[in-house]
Short mmCIF file of C-alpha atoms and ligand atoms in Angstrom, two decimals:
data_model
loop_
_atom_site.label_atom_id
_atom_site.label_comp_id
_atom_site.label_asym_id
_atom_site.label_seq_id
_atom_site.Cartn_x
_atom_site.Cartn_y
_atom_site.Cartn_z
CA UNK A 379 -12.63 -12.78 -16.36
CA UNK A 380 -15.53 -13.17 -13.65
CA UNK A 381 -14.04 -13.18 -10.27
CA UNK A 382 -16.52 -13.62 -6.67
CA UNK A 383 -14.79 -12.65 -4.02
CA UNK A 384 -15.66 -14.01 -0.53
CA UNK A 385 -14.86 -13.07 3.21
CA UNK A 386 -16.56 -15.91 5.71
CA UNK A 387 -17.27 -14.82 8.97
CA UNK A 388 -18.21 -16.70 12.02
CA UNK A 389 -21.70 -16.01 11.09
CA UNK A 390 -22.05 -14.33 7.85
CA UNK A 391 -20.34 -14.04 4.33
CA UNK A 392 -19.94 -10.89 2.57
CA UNK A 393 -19.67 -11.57 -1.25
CA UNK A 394 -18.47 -9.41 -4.26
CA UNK A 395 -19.25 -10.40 -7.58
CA UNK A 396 -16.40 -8.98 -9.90
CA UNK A 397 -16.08 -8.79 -13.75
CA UNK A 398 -12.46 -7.77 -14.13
CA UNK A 399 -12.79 -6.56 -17.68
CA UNK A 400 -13.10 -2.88 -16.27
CA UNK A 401 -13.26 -4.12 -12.75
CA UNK A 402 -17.19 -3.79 -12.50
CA UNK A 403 -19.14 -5.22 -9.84
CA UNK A 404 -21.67 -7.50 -10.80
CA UNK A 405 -23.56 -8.08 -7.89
CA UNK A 406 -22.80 -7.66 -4.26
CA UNK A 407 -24.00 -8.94 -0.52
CA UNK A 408 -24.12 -10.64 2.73
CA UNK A 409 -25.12 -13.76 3.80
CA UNK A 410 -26.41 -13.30 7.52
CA UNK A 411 -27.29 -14.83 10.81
CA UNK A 412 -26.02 -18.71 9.75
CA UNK A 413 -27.12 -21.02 11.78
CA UNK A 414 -29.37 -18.39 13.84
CA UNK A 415 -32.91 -17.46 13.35
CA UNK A 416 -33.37 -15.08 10.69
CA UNK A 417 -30.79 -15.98 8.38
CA UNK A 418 -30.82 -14.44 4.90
CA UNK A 419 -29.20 -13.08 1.80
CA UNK A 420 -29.11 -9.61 0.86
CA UNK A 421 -28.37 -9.06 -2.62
CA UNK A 422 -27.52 -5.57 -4.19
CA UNK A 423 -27.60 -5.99 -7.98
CA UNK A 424 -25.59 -3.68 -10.16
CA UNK A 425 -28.71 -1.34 -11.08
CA UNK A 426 -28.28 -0.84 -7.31
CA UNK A 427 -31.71 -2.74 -6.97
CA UNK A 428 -31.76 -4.57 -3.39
CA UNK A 429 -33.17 -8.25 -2.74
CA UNK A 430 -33.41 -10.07 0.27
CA UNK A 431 -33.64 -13.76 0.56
CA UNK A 432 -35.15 -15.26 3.45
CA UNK A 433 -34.50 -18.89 4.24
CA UNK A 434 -32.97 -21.22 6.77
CA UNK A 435 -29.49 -21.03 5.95
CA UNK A 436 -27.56 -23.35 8.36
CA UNK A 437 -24.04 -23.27 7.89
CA UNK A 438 -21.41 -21.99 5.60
CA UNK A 439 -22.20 -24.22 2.71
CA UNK A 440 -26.03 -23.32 2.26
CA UNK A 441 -25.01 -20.06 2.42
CA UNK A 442 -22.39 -20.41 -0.36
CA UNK A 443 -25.29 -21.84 -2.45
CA UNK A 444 -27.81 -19.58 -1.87
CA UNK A 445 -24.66 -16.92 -3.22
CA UNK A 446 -24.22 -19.37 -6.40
CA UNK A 447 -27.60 -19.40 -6.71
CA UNK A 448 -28.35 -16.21 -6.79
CA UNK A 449 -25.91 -15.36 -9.18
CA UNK A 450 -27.29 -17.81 -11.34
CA UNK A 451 -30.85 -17.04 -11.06
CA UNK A 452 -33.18 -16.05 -13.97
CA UNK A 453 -34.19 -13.37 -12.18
CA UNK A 454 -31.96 -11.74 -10.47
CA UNK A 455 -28.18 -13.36 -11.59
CA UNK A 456 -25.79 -11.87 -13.70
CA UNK A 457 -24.22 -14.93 -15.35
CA UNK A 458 -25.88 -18.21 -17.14
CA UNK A 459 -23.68 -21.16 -15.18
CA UNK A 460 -20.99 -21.99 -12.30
CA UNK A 461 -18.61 -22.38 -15.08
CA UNK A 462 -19.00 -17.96 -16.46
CA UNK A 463 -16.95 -17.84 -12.36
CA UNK A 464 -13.05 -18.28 -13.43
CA UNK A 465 -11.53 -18.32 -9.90
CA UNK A 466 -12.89 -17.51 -6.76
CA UNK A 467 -10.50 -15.16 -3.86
CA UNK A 468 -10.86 -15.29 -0.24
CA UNK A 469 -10.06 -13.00 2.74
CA UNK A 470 -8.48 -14.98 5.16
CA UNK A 471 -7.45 -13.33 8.15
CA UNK A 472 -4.07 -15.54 9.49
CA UNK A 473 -1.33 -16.29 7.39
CA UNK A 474 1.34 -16.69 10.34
CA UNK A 475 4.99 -16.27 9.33
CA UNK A 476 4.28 -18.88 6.33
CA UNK A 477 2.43 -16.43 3.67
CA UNK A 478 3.81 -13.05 2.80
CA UNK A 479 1.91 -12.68 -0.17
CA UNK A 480 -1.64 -14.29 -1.79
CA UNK A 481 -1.63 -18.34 -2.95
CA UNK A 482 -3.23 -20.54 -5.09
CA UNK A 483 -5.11 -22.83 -2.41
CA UNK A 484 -4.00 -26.60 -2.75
CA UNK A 485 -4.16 -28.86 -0.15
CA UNK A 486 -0.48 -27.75 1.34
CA UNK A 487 -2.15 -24.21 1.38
CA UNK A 488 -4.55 -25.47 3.47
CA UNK A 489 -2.34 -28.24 5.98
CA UNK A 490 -0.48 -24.47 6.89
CA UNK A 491 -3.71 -22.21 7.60
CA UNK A 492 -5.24 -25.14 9.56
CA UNK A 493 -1.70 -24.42 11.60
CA UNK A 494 -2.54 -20.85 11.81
CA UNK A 495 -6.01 -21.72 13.58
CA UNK A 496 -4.29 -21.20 16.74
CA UNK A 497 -3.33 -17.68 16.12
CA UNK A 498 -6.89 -16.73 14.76
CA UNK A 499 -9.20 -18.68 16.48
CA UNK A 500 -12.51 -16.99 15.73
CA UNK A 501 -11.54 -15.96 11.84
CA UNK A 502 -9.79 -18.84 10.11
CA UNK A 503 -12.14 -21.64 11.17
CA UNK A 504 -14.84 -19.41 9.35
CA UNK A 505 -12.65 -18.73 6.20
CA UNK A 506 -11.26 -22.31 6.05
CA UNK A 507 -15.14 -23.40 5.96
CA UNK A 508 -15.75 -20.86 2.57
CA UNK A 509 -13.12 -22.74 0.69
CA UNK A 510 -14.36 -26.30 1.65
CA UNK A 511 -17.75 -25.67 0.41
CA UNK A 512 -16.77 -23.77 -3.06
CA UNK A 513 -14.60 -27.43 -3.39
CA UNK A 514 -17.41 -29.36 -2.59
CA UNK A 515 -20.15 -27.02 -4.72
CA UNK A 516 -17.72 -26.24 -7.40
CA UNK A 517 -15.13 -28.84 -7.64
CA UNK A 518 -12.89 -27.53 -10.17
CA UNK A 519 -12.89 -24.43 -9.02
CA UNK A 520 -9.21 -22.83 -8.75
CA UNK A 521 -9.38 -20.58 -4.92
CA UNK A 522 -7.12 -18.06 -4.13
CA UNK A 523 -6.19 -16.76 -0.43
CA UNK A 524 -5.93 -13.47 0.03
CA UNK A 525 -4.48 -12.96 3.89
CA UNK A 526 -4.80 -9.88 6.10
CA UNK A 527 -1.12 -10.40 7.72
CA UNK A 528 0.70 -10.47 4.28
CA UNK A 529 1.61 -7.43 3.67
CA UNK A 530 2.61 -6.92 6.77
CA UNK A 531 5.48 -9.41 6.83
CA UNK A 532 7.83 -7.05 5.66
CA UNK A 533 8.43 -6.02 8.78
CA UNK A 534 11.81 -5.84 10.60
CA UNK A 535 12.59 -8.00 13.49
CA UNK A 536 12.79 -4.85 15.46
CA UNK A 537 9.47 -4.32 14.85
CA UNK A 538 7.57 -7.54 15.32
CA UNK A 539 9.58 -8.55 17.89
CA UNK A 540 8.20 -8.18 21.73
CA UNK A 541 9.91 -7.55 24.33
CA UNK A 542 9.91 -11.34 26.16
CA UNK A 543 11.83 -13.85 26.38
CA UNK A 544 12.35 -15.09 22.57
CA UNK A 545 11.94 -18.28 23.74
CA UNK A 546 7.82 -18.06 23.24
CA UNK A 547 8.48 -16.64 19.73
CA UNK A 548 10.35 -19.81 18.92
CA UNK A 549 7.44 -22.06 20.74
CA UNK A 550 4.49 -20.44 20.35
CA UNK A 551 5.38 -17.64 17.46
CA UNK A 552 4.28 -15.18 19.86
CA UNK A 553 5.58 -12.13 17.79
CA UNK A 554 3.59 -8.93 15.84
CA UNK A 555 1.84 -10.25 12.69
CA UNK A 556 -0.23 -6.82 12.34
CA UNK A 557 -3.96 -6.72 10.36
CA UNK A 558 -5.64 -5.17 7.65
CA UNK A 559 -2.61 -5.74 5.46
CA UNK A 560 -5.21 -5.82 2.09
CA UNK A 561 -6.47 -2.27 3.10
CA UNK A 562 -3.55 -0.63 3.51
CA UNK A 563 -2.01 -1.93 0.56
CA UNK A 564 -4.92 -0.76 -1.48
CA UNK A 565 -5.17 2.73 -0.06
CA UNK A 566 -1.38 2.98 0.16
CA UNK A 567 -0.79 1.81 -3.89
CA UNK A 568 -4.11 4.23 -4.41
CA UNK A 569 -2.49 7.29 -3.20
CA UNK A 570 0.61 6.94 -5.42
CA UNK A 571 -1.52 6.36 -8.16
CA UNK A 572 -3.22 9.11 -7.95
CA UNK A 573 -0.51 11.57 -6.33
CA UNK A 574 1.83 10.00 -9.37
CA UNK A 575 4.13 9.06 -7.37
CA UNK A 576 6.09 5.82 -6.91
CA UNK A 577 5.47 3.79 -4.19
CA UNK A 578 8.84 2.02 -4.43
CA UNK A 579 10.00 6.01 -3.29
CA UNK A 580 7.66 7.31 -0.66
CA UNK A 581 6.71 7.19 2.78
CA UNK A 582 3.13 6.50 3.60
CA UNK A 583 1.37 6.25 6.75
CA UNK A 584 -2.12 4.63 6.48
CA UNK A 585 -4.72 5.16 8.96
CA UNK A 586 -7.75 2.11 8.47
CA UNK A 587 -9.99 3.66 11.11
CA UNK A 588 -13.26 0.95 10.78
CA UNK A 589 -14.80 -0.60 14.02
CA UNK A 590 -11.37 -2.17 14.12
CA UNK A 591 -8.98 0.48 13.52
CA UNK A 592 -4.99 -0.04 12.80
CA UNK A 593 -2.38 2.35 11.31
CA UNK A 594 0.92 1.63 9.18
CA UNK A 595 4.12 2.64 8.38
CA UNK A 596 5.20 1.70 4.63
CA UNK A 597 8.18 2.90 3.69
CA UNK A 598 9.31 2.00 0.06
CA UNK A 599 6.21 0.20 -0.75
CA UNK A 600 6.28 -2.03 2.55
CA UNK A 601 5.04 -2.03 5.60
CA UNK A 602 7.83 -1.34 8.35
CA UNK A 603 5.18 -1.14 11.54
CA UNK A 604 1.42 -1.40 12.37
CA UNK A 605 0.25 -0.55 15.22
CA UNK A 606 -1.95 -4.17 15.54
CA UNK A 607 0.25 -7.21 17.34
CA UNK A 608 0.00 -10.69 17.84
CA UNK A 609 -4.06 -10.38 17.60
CA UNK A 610 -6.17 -7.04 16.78
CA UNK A 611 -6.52 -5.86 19.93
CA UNK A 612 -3.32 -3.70 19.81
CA UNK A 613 -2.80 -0.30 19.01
CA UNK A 614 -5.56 2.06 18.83
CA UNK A 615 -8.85 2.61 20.73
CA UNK A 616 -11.49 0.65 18.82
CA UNK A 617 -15.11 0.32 18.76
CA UNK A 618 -14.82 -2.38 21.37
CA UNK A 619 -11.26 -3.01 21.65
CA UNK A 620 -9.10 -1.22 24.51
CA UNK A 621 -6.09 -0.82 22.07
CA UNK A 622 -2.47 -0.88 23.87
CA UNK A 623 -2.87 -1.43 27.61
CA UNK A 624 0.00 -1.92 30.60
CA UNK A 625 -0.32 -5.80 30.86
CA UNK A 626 -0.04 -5.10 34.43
CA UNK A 627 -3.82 -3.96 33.74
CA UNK A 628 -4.74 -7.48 33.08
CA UNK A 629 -2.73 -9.93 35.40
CA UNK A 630 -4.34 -7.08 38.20
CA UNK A 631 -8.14 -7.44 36.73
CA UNK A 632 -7.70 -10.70 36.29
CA UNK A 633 -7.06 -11.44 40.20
CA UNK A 634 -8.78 -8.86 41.55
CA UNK A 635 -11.93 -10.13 39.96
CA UNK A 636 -11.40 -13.57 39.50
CA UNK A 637 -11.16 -13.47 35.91
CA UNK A 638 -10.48 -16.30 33.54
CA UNK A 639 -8.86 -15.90 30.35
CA UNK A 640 -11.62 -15.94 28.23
CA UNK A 641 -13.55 -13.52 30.42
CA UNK A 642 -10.82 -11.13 30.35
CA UNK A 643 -10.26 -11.59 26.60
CA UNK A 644 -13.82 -10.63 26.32
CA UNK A 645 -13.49 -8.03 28.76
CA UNK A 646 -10.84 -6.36 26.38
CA UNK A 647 -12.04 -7.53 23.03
CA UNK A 648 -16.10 -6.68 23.33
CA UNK A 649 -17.11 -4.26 26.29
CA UNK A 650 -13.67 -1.98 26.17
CA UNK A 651 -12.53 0.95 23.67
CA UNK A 652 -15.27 3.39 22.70
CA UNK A 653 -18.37 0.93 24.46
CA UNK A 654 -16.07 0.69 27.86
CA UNK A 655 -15.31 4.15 28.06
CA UNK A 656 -18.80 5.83 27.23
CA UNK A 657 -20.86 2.58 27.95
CA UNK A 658 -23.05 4.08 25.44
CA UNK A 659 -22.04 2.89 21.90
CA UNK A 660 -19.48 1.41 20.41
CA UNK A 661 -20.45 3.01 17.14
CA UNK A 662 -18.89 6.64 16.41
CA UNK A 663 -21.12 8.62 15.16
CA UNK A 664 -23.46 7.77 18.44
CA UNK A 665 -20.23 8.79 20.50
CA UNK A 666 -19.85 11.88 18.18
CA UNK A 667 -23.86 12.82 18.84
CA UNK A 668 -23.43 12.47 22.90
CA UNK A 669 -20.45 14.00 23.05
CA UNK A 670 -22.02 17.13 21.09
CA UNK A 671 -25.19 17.10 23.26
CA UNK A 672 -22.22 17.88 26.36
CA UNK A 673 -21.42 13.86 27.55
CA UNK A 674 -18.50 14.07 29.02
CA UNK A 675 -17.64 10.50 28.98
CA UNK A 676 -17.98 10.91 25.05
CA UNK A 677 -16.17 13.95 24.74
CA UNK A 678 -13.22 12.09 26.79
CA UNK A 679 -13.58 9.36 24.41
CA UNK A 680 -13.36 11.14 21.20
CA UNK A 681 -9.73 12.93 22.46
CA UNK A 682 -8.46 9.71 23.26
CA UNK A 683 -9.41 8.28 19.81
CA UNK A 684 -7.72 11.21 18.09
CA UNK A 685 -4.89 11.17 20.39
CA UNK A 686 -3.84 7.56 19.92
CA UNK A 687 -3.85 8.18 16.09
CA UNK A 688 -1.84 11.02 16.37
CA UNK A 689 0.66 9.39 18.67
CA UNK A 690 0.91 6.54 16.56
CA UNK A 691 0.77 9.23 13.52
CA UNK A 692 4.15 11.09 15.39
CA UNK A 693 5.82 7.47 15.75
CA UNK A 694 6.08 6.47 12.62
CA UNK A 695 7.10 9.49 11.05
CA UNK A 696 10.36 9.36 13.59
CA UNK A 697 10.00 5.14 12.50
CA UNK A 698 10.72 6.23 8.78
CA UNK A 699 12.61 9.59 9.28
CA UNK A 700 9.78 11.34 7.46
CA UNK A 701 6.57 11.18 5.71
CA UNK A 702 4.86 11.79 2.61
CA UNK A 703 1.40 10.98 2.64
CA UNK A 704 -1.00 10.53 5.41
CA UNK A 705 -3.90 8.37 4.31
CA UNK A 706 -7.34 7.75 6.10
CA UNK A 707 -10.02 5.10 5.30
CA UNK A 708 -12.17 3.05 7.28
CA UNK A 709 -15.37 3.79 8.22
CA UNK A 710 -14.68 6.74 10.16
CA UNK A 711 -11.29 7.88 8.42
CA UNK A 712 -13.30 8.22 5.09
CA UNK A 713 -16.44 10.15 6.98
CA UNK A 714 -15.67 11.70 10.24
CA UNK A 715 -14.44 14.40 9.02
CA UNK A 716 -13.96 16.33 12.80
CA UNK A 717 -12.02 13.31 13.48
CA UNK A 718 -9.28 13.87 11.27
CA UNK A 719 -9.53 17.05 11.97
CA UNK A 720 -8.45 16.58 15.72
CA UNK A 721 -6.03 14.33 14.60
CA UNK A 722 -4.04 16.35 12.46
CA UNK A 723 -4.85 19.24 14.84
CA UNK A 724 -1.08 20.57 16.17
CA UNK A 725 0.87 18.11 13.74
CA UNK A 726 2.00 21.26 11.38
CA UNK A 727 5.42 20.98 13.14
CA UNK A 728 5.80 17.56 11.32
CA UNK A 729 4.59 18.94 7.84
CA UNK A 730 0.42 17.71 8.67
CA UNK A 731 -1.80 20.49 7.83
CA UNK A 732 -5.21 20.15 7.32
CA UNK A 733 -7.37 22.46 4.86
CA UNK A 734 -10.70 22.75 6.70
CA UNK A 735 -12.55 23.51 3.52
CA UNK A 736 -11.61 20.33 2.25
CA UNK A 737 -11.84 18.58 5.03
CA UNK A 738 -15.33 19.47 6.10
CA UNK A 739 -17.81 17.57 5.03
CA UNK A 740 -16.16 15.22 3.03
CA UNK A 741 -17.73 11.84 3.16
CA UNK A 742 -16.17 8.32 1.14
CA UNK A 743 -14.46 9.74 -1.71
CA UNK A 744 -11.30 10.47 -2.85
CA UNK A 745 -10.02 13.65 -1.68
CA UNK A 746 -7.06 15.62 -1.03
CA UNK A 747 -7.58 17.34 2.16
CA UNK A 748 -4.11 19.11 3.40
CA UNK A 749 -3.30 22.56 2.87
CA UNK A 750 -1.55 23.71 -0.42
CA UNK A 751 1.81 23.81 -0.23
CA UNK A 752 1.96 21.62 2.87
CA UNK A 753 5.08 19.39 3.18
CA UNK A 754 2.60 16.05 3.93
CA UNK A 755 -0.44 15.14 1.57
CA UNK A 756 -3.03 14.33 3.14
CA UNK A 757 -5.28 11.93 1.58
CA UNK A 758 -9.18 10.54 2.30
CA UNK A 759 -9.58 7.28 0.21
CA UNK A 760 -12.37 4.60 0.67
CA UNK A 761 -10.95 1.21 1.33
CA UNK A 762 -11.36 -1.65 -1.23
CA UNK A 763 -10.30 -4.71 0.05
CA UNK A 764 -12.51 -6.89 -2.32
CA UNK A 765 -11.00 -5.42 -5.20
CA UNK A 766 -7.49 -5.62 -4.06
CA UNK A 767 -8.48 -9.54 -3.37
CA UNK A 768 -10.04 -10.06 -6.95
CA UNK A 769 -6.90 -8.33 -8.47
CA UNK A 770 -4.50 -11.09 -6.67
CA UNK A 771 -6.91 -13.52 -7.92
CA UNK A 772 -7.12 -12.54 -11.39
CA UNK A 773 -3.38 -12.27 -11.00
CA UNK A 774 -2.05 -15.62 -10.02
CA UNK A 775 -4.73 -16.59 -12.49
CA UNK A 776 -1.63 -15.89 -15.14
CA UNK A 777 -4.21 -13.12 -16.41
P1 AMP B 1104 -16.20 0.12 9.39
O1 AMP B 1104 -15.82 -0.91 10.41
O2 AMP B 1104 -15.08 0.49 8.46
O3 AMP B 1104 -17.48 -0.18 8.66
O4 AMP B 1104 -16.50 1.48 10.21
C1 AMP B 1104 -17.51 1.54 11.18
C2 AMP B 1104 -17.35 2.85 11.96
O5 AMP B 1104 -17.43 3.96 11.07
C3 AMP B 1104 -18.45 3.04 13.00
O6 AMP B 1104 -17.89 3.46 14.24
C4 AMP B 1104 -19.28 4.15 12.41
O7 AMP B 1104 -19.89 4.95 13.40
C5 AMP B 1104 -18.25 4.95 11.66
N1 AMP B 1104 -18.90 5.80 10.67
C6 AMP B 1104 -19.57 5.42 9.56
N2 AMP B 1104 -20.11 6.51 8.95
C7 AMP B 1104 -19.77 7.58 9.68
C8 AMP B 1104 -20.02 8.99 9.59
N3 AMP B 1104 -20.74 9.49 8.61
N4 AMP B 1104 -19.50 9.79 10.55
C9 AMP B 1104 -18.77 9.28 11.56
N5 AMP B 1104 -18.50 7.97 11.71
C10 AMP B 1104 -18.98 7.13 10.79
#
């Protein structure tokens, strides 16, 4: 069964191409800059060959095409027609309180994430866009949403819940929905697999440490607490995000300099975490480079990143009396490896001990990386959310 997976963006769509008989990828890529100058498709073909497609792709529906057409080309495609595409899964970010797990879209599907716009204004406009033009391109075409709030719905009241009046739950649904739900379900269900274990049994904390960075505590096979709330900017420092901040911060900023509420969501979204504290890059291995040529400002940075893992890290070990196995992923969980280094660094008294051989040097593969003998595993395993998506796919496919 041939499975394309898509996640729409406000201004791109990154596309995986999947045949799940041995869960290859056929063909991979990115839409970019829609509706801007420049626009394009890159294409990386499964010989690993690279394409780029130049044209003036103005919206979310050209851009779908030029992926359909692509995949269909002479030249460069990997299947004959539309109809070789059985089902086609999307990332959506929102699901609200009404999905805990992936649907089949139909039109009810839709009426409730067109509900959800308010709680992800940027992100489901975008994905709701994706599955109007494969109806429109591909009519018959059965689309399945895949949501990044899911798996996170497990939660306990005590855990979602904030500390206002309940009143604005009730109204507004103002509560923690937590993100990145397909990632650490993948990475979580990847390190029983390969520890053996069952994940119906264990204790797993998951560190996705990307540009947007969250951790979670899944206990049993469910997630009991992440550290991302009502939106993404919770919880750890991020490229660009502040992470948790004393709201007092913000109703202060916010008078003092005349801020509006879409200057100061900017202000905490975009120029804060690793770009407001070094105002030199948002990107970590720039912050890792300064802070080894003596910045201070990057050297202050990096503690604080490790710090607020670890913290988080300590919390939900005490959350689930205990832990197994510590993952990391993201972009800089799977490569920085003097990140989880300091991380992990004076965690021994909770069972986290990492083996520096292991450790160092160890870029995006699978890898145990703590200590023989240790009483956590630590794990390194590289995300794969478009897989996880094409396996719900194939799934409620009946398949
Ligand atoms: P993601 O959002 O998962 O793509 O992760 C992006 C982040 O991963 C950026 O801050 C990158 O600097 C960081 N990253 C990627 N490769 C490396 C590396 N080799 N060493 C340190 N950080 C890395």
């Amino acid at each position: 069964m041939k499975i394309l997976v898509l996640n729409c963006g406000s201004s791109s769509i990154k596309f995986q191409f999947f045949d799940m008989d041995g869960e290859k990828v056929l063909a991979k890529g990115l839409v970019e800059k829609i509706g801007l100058n420049g626009s394009c498709l890159k294409l990386e073909k499964k010989s690993g060959e690279k394409v780029v497609f130049e044209g003036e792709i103005l919206d979310h529906k050209v851009g779908i095409e030029y992926v359909l057409g692509v995949l269909t080309s002479k030249k460069h495609g990997c299947i004959s027609n539309l109809n070789d595409i059985k089902a086609v899964g999307h990332r959506v970010v929102h699901g609200g309180e009404r999905f805990n797990e992936s649907v089949v879209i139909d039109s009810e599907v839709i009426a409730q994430m067109e509900k959800c716009i308010d709680l992800a204004p940027l992100h489901n406009p975008p994905n709701l866009k994706g599955i109007e033009a494969i109806s429109e391109l591909i009519p018959d075409m059965t689309q399945v949403a895949v949501f990044d709030t899911a798996f996170h719905q497990t939660m306990p009241k005590h855990a979602y819940m904030y500390g206002i009046p309940s009143s604005l739950y009730k109204k507004y649904g103002i509560r923690r929905y937590g993100f990145h739900g397909t990632s650490h379900r993948y990475v979580s269900q990847r390190a029983c697999d390969i520890l053996g274990i069952e994940c119906k049994k264990s204790k797993i904390i998951t560190c996705h440490l990307g540009n947007g960075a969250s951790v979670a505590a899944i206990k049993n096979g469910q997630s009991v607490d992440t550290s991302m709330g009502f939106t993404p900017l919770e919880g750890l420092l991020m490229g660009t995000r502040s992470g948790d901040l004393d709201v007092g911060v913000v109703t202060y900023l916010m008078e003092k300099e005349k801020l509006g509420s879409e200057t100061a969501s900017t202000l905490f979204n975009k120029h804060s975490g690793l770009l407001g504290v070094t105002g030199i890059s948002s990107d970590f291995r720039d912050i890792g480079e300064k802070a080894a040529e003596g910045n201070e400002l990057a050297q202050i940075a990096l503690e604080m990143y490790a710090y607020r893992v670890k913290k988080y890290i300590g919390s939900y070990t005490a959350a689930m009396n205990g832990c197994d196995v510590l993952v990391f992923t993201g972009g800089i969980g799977e490569n920085a490896d003097h990140a989880r280094k300091d991380i992990c660094e004076d965690l021994n008294w909770l069972g986290f001990e990492v083996d520096e051989q292991k450790n160092d040097g160890l870029r995006a593969e699978e890898a145990i990386i703590s200590s023989d003998g240790a009483k956590v595993k630590i794990m390194v395993i590289p995300t794969n959310e478009e897989l996880m998506i094409a396996r719900d796919t194939q799934l409620l496919m009946g398949d």
